[in-house]
CSV table of C-alpha atoms and ligand atoms in Angstrom, one decimal:
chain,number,residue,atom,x,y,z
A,1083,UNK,CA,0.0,0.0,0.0
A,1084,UNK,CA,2.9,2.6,1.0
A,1085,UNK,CA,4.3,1.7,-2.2
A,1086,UNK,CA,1.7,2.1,-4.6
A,1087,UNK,CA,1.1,5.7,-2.5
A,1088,UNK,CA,4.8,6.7,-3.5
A,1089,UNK,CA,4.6,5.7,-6.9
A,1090,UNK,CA,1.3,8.0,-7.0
A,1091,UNK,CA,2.5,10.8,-5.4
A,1092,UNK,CA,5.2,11.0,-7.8
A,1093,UNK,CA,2.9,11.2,-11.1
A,1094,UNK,CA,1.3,14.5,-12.3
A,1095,UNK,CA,-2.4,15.0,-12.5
A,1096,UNK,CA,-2.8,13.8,-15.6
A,1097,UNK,CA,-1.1,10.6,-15.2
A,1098,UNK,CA,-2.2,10.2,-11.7
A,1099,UNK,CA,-6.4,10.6,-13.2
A,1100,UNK,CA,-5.7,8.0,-16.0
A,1101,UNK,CA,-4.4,5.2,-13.3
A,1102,UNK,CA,-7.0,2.7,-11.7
A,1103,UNK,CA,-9.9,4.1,-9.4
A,1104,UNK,CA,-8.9,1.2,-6.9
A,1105,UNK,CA,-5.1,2.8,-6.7
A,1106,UNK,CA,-6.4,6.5,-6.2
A,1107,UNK,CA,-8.5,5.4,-3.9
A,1108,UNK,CA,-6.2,4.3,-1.5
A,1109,UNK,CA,-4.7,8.0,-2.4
A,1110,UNK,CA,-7.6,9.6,-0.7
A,1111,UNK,CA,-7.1,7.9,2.5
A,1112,UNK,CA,-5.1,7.6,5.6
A,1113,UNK,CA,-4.0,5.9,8.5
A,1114,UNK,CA,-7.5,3.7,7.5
A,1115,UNK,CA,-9.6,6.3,7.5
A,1116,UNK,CA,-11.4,8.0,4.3
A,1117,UNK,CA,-9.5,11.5,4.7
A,1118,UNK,CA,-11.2,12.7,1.3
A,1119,UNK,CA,-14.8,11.9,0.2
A,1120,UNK,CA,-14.8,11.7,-3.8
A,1121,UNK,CA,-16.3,8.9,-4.9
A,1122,UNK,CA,-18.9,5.9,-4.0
A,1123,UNK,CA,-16.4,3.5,-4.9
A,1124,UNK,CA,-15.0,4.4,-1.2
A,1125,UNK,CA,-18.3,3.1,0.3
A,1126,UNK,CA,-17.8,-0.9,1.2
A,1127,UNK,CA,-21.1,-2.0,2.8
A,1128,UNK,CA,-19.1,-1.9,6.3
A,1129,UNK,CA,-18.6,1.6,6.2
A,1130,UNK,CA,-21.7,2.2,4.7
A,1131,UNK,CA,-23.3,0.6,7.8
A,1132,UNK,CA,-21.5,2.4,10.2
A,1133,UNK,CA,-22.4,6.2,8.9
A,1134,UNK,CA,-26.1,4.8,9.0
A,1135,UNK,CA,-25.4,4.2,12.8
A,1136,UNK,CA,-23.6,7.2,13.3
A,1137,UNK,CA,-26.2,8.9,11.4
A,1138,UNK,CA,-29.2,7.2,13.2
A,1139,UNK,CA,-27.3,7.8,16.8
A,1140,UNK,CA,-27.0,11.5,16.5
A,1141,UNK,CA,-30.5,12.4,15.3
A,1142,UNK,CA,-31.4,10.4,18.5
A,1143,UNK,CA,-29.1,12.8,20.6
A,1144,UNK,CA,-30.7,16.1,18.9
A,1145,UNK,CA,-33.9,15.1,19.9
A,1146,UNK,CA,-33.0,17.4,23.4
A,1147,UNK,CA,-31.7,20.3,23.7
A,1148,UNK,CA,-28.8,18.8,26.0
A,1149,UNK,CA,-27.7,16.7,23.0
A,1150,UNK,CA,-28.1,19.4,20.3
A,1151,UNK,CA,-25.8,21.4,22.8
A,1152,UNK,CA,-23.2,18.7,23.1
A,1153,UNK,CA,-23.4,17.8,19.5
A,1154,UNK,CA,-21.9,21.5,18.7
A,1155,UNK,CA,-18.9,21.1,21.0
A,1156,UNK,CA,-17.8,18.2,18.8
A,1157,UNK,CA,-15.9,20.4,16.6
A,1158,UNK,CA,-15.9,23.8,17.2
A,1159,UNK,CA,-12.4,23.9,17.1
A,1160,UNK,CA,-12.7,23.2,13.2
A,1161,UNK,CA,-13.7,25.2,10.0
A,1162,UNK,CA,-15.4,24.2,7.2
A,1163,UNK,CA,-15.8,25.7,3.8
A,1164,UNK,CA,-18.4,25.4,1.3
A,1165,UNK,CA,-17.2,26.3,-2.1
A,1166,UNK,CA,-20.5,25.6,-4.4
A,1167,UNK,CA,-19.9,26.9,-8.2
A,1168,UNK,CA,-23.1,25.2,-9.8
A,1169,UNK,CA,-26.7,25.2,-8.4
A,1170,UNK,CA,-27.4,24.0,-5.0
A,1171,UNK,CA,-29.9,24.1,-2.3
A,1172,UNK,CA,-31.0,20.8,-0.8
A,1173,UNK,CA,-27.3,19.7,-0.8
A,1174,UNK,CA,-25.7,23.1,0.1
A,1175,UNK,CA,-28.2,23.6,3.0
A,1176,UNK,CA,-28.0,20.6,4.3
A,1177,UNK,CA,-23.9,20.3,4.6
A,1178,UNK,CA,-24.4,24.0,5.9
A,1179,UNK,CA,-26.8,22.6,8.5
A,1180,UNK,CA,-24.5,19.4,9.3
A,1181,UNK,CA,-21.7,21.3,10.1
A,1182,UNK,CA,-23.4,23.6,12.6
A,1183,UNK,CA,-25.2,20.8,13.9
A,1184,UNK,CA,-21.2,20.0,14.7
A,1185,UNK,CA,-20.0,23.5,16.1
A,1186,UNK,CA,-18.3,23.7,12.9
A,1187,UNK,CA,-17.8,28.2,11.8
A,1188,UNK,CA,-18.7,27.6,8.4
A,1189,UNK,CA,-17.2,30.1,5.6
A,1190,UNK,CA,-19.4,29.7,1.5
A,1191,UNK,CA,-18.2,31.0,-2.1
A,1192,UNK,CA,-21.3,30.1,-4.1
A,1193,UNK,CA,-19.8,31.2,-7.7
A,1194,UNK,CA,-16.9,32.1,-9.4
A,1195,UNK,CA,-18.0,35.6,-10.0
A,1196,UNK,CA,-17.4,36.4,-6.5
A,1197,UNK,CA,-13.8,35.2,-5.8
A,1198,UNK,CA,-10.6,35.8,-7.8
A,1199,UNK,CA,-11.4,33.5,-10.2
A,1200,UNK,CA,-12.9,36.5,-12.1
A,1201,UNK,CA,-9.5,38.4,-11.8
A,1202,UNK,CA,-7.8,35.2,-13.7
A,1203,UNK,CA,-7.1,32.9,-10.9
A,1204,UNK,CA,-6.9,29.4,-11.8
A,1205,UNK,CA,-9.4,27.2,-9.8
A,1206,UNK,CA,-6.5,25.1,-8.4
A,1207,UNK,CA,-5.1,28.6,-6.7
A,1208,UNK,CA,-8.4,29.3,-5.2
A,1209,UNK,CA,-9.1,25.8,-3.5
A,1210,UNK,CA,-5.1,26.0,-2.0
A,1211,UNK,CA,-6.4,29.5,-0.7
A,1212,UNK,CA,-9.0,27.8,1.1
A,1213,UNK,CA,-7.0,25.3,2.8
A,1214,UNK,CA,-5.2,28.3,4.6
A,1215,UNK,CA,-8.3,29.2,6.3
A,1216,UNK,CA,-10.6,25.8,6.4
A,1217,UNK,CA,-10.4,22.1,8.2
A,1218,UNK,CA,-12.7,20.7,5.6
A,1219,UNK,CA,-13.6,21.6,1.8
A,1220,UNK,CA,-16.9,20.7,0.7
A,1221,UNK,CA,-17.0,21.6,-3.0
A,1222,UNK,CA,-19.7,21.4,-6.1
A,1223,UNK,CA,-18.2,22.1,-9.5
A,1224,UNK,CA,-19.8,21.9,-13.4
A,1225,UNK,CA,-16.6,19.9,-14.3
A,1226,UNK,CA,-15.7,16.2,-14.0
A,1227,UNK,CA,-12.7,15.6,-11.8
A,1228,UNK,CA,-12.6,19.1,-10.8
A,1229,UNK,CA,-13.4,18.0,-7.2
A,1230,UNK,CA,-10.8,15.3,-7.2
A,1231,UNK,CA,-8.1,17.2,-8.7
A,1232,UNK,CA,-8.6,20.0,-5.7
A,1233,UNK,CA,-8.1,17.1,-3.5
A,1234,UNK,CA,-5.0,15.4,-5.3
A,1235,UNK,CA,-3.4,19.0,-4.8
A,1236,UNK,CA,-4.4,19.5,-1.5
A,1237,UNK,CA,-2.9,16.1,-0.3
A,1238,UNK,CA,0.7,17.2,-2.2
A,1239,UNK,CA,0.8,20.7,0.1
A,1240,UNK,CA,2.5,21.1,3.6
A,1241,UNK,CA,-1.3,21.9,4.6
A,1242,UNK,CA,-3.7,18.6,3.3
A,1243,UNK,CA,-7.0,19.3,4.6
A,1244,UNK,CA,-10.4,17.3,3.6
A,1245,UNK,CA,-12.4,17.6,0.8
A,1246,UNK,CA,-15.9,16.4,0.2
A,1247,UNK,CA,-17.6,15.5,-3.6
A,1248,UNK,CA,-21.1,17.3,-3.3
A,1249,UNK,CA,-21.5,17.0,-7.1
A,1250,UNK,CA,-18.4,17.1,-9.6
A,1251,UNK,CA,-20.7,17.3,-13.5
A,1252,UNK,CA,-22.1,14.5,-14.5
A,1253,UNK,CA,-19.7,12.3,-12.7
A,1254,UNK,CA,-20.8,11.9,-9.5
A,1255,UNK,CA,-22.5,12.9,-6.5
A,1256,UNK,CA,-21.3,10.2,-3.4
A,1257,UNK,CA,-22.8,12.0,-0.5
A,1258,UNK,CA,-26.5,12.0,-2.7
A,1259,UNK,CA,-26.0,8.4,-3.0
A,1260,UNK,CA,-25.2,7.5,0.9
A,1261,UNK,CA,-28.4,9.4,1.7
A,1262,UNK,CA,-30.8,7.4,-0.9
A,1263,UNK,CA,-28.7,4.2,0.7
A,1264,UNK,CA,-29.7,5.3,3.9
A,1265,UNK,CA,-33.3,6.4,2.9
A,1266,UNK,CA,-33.5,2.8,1.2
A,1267,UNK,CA,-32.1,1.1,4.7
A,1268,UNK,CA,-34.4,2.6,6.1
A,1269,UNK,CA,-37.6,1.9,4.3
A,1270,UNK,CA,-37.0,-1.6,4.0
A,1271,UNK,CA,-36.0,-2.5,7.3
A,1272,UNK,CA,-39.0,-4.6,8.5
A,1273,UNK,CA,-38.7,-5.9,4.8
A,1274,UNK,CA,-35.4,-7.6,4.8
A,1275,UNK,CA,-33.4,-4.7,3.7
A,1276,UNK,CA,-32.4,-3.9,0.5
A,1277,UNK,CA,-30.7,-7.2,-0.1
A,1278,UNK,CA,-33.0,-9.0,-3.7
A,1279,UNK,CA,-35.0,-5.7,-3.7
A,1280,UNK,CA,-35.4,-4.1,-7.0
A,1281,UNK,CA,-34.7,-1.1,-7.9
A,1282,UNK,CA,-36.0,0.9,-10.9
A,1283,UNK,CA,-34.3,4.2,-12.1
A,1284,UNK,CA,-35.8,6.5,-14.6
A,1285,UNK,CA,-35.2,9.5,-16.1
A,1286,UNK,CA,-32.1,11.3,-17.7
A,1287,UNK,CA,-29.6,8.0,-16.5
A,1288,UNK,CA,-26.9,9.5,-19.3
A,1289,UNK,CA,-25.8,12.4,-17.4
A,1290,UNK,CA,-27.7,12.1,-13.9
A,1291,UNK,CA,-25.0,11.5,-11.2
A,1292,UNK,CA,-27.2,10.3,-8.5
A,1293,UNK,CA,-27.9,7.3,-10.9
A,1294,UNK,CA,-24.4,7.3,-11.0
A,1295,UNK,CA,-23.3,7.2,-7.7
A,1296,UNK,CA,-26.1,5.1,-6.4
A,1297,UNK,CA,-25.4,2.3,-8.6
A,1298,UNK,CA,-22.4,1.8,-7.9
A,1299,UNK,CA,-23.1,1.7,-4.1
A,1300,UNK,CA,-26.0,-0.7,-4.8
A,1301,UNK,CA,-22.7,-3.9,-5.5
A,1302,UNK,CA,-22.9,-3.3,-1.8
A,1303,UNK,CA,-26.1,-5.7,-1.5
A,1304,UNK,CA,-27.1,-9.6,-2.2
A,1305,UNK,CA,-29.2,-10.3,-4.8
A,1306,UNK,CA,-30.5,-6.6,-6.0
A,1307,UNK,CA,-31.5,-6.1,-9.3
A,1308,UNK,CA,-31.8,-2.8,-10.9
A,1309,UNK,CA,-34.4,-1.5,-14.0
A,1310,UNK,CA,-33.2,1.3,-15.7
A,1311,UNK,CA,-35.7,2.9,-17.4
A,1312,UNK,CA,-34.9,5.9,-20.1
A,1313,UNK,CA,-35.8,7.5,-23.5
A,1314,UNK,CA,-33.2,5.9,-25.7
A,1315,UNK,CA,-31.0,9.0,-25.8
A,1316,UNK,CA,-31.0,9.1,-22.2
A,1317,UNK,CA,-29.8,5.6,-21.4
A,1318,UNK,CA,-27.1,4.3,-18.9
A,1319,UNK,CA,-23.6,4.9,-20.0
A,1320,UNK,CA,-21.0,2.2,-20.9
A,1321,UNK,CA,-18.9,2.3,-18.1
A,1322,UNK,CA,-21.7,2.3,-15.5
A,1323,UNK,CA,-23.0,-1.5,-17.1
A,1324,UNK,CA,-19.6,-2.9,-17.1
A,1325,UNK,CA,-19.3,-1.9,-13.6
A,1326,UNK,CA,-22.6,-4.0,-13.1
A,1327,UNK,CA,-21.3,-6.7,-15.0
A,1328,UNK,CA,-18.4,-7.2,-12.6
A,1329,UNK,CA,-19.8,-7.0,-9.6
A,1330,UNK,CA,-22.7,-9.5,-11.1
A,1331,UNK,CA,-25.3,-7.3,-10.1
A,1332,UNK,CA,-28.7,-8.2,-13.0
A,1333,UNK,CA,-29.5,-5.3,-14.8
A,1334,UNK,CA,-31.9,-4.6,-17.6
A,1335,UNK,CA,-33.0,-1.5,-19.7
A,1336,UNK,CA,-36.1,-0.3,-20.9
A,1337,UNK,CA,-38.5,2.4,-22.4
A,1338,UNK,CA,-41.6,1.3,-20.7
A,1339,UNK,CA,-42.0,2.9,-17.2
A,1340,UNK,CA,-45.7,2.0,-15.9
A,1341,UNK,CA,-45.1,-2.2,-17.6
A,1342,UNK,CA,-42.4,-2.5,-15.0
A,1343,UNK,CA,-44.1,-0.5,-11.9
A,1344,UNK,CA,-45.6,-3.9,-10.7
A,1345,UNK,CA,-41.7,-5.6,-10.1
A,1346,UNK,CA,-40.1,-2.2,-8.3
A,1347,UNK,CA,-39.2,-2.3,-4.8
A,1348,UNK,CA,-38.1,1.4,-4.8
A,1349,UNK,CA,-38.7,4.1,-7.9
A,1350,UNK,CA,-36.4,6.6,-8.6
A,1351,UNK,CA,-37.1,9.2,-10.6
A,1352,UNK,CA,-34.9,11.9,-11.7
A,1353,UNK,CA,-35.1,15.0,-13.8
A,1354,UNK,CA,-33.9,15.9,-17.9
A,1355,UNK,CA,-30.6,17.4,-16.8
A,1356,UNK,CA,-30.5,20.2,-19.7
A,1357,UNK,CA,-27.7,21.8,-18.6
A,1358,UNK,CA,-25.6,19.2,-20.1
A,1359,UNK,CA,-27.3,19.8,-23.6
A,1360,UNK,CA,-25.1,21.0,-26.6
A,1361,UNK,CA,-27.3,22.1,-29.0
A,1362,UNK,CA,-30.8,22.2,-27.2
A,1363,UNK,CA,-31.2,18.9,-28.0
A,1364,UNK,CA,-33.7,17.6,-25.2
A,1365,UNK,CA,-35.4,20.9,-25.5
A,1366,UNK,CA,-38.4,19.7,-27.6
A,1367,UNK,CA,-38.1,15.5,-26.7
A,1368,UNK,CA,-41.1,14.5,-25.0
A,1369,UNK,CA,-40.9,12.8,-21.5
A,1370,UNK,CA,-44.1,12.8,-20.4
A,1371,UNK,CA,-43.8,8.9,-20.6
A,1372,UNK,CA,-41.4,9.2,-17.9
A,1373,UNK,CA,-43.6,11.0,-15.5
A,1374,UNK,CA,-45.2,9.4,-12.4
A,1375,UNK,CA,-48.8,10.0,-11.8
A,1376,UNK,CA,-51.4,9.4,-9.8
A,1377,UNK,CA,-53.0,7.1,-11.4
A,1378,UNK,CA,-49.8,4.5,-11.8
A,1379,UNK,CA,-49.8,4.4,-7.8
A,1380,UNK,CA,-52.4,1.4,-7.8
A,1381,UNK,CA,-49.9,-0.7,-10.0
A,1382,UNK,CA,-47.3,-0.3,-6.9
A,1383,UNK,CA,-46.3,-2.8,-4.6
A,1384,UNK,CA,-48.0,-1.6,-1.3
A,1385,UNK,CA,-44.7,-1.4,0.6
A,1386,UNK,CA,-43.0,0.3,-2.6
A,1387,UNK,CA,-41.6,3.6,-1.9
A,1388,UNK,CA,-40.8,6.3,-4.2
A,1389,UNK,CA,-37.6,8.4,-4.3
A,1390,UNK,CA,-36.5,11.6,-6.5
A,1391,UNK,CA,-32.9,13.3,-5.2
A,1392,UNK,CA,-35.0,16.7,-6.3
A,1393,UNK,CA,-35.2,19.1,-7.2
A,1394,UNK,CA,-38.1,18.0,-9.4
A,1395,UNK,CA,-39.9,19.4,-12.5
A,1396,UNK,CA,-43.2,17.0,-14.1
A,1397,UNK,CA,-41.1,13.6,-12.9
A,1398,UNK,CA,-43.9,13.1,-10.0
A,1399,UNK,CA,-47.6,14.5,-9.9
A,1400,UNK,CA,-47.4,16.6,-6.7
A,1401,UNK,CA,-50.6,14.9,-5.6
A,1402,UNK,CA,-48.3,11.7,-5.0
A,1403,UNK,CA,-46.9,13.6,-2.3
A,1404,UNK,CA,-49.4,12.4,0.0
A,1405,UNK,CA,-48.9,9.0,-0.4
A,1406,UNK,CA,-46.9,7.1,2.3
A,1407,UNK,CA,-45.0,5.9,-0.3
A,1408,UNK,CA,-43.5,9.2,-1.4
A,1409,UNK,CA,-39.8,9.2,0.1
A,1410,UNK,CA,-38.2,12.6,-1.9
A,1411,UNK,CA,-38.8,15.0,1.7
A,1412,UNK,CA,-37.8,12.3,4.0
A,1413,UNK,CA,-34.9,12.2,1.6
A,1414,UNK,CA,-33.5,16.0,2.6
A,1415,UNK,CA,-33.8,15.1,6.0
A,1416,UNK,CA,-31.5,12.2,5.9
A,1417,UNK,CA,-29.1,14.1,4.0
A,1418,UNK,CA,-28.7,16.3,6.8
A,1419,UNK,CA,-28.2,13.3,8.8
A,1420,UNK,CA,-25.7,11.3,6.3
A,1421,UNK,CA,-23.5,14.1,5.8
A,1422,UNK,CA,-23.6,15.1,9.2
A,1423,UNK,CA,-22.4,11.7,10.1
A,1424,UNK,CA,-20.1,11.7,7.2
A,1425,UNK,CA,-18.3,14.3,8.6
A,1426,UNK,CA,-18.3,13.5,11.9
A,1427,UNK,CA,-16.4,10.1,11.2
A,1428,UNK,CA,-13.9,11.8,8.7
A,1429,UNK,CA,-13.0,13.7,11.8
A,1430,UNK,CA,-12.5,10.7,14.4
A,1431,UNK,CA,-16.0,11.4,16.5
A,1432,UNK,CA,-17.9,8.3,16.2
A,1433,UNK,CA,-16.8,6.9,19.3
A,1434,UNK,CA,-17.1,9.8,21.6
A,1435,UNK,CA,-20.7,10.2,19.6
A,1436,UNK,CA,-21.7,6.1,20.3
A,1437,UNK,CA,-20.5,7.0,24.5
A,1438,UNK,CA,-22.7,9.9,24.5
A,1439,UNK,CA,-25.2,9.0,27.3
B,2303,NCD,C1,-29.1,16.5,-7.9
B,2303,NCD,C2,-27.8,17.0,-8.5
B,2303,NCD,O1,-27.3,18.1,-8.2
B,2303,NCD,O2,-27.1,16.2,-9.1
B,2303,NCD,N1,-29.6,17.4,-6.9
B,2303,NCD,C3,-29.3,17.2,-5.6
B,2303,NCD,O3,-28.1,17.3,-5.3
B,2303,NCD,N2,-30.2,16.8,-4.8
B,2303,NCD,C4,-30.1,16.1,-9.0
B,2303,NCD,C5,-30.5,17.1,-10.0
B,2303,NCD,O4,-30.0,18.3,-10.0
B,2303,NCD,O5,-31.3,16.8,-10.8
């Protein structure tokens, strides 16, 4: 292991990006512990586990105003900073409200028009400016490996300090995915868990992240299968099927959202994301095929949920909101949660946190 992290410390970005996800990896963490949070890849089912517990224990202790109080000593000694250069609010607000739920002082750039990036600094510049006054990064950017390159830098200066993915293009979006894996733990846990439940994802799967991110964090259970369902433009990419196919985990693709209601565990339905379009092209595509309404509820299994990361558009009827089923708002609150725990554990608290009493 010391070995391979020599070897990668001595390659430039561009080398070190092109080597093997399971050698960066180990890159991004020490003495054990996840130091950076880039990817879902980083997520074995142990770990996963655990920041469900940690999650689940402190929401417990902020029920009173004791352990709210106690919570915020935890790391008051550290800062964080949220540097957010694409559209955000469930998951700024949320890693906003984590950290103060910790004590963190918390410090936000929320584009690029407001710090020295306009005057010509390079992005790399900014982030090591950060890291003079901040404990812990927490960055969204519009480009793909952005958010691990800031990290790769930060671990080669005299002055490493942690960095969290909360959403680097279309790549991924790891701290999204641990809260649907804890939203799904959660749901079916008087159903067996989420080991041979099925999942179905619809929507933009090309250039959604979340799909991303959650499938691969989904190798992390027995038996699951997954139903991706998309316009054929929209479909799953490449590498995310031969990432399936490794891991064994059954798969199958599809056009026809209310024929495979009946066989979903969970439904999770995400949004055209435009913003990746090059010409307009989505602009005048119909989806409407990929909308959930009312009237599909009665083909869902009764103890079915339904998810959406938000925010949403026409993907689900708001009149669905009523329905027990409908997940998407318990959804931001276990964000807070995950990310809260996330954070706590990156910084060492989890056992002071499971000997609160
Ligand atoms: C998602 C994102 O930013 O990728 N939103 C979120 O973080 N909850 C999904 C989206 O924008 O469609």
């Amino acid at each position: 292991m010391a070995k391979n992290k020599i070897d990668l410390a001595t390659l430039n970005w561009e080398e070190f990006y092109k080597s093997p996800l399971e050698q960066r990896i180990k890159f991004f963490s020490k003495e054990g512990r996840l130091f950076d949070c880039l990817f879902s890849q980083q997520f074995p089912r142990k770990l996963m586990e655990k920041l469900f517990e940690i999650a689940t224990r402190i929401r417990g202790i902020a029920k009173s105003k004791e352990g709210l109080d106690w919570l915020q000593t935890l790391l008051s000694h550290k800062r964080s900073m949220l540097y957010f250069v694409q559209p955000s609010t469930r998951t700024f607000v949320s890693f906003q409200s984590a950290c103060h739920i910790l004590g963190m002082k918390v410090s936000e750039i929320r584009s690029t028009s407001t710090s020295s990036e306009l005057k010509g600094e390079s992005a790399e510049d900014t982030i090591r400016t950060f890291s003079s006054y901040a404990d812990l990064i927490i960055m969204r950017h519009f480009q793909e490996g952005m958010v691990e390159k800031s990290a790769w830098l930060l671990n080669s200066t005299p002055r490493p300090v942690r960095v969290i993915n909360g959403g680097s293009g279309k790549d991924q979006h790891p701290t999204q995915a641990l809260l649907d894996m804890y939203t799904l733990h959660f749901s079916f846990s008087k159903f067996g868990g989420i080991d041979n439940k099925t999942i179905m994802m619809v929507g933009d799967l090309k250039r959604g992240r979340t799909v991303r991110s959650l499938s691969y964090l989904l190798k992390n259970y027995k038996g699951v299968k997954i139903i991706y369902v998309s316009p054929e433009y929209l479909r799953i990419e490449d590498d995310i099927k031969k990432f399936l196919k490794k891991y064994r985990i059954s798969f199958v693709e599809s056009d026809d959202l209310v024929g495979n209601l009946k066989a979903a565990d969970a439904v999770y339905m995400t949004r055209i994301q435009d913003e990746h379009d090059i010409n307009n092209e989505t602009k005048d595509m119909d989806f409407s095929n990929f909308h959930l309404r009312k009237e599909h509820l009665r083909l869902m299994k009764k103890n079915s949920i339904i998810m959406h990361p938000l925010p949403r558009r026409l993907e689900i009827d708001v009149e669905i909101d009523k329905d027990p089923r409908a997940m998407y708002w318990r959804e931001e609150r276990n964000g807070m949660w995950i990310r809260t725990a996330l954070i706590a554990y990156m910084f060492g608290m989890e056992d002071t946190i499971f000997n609160f009493n």
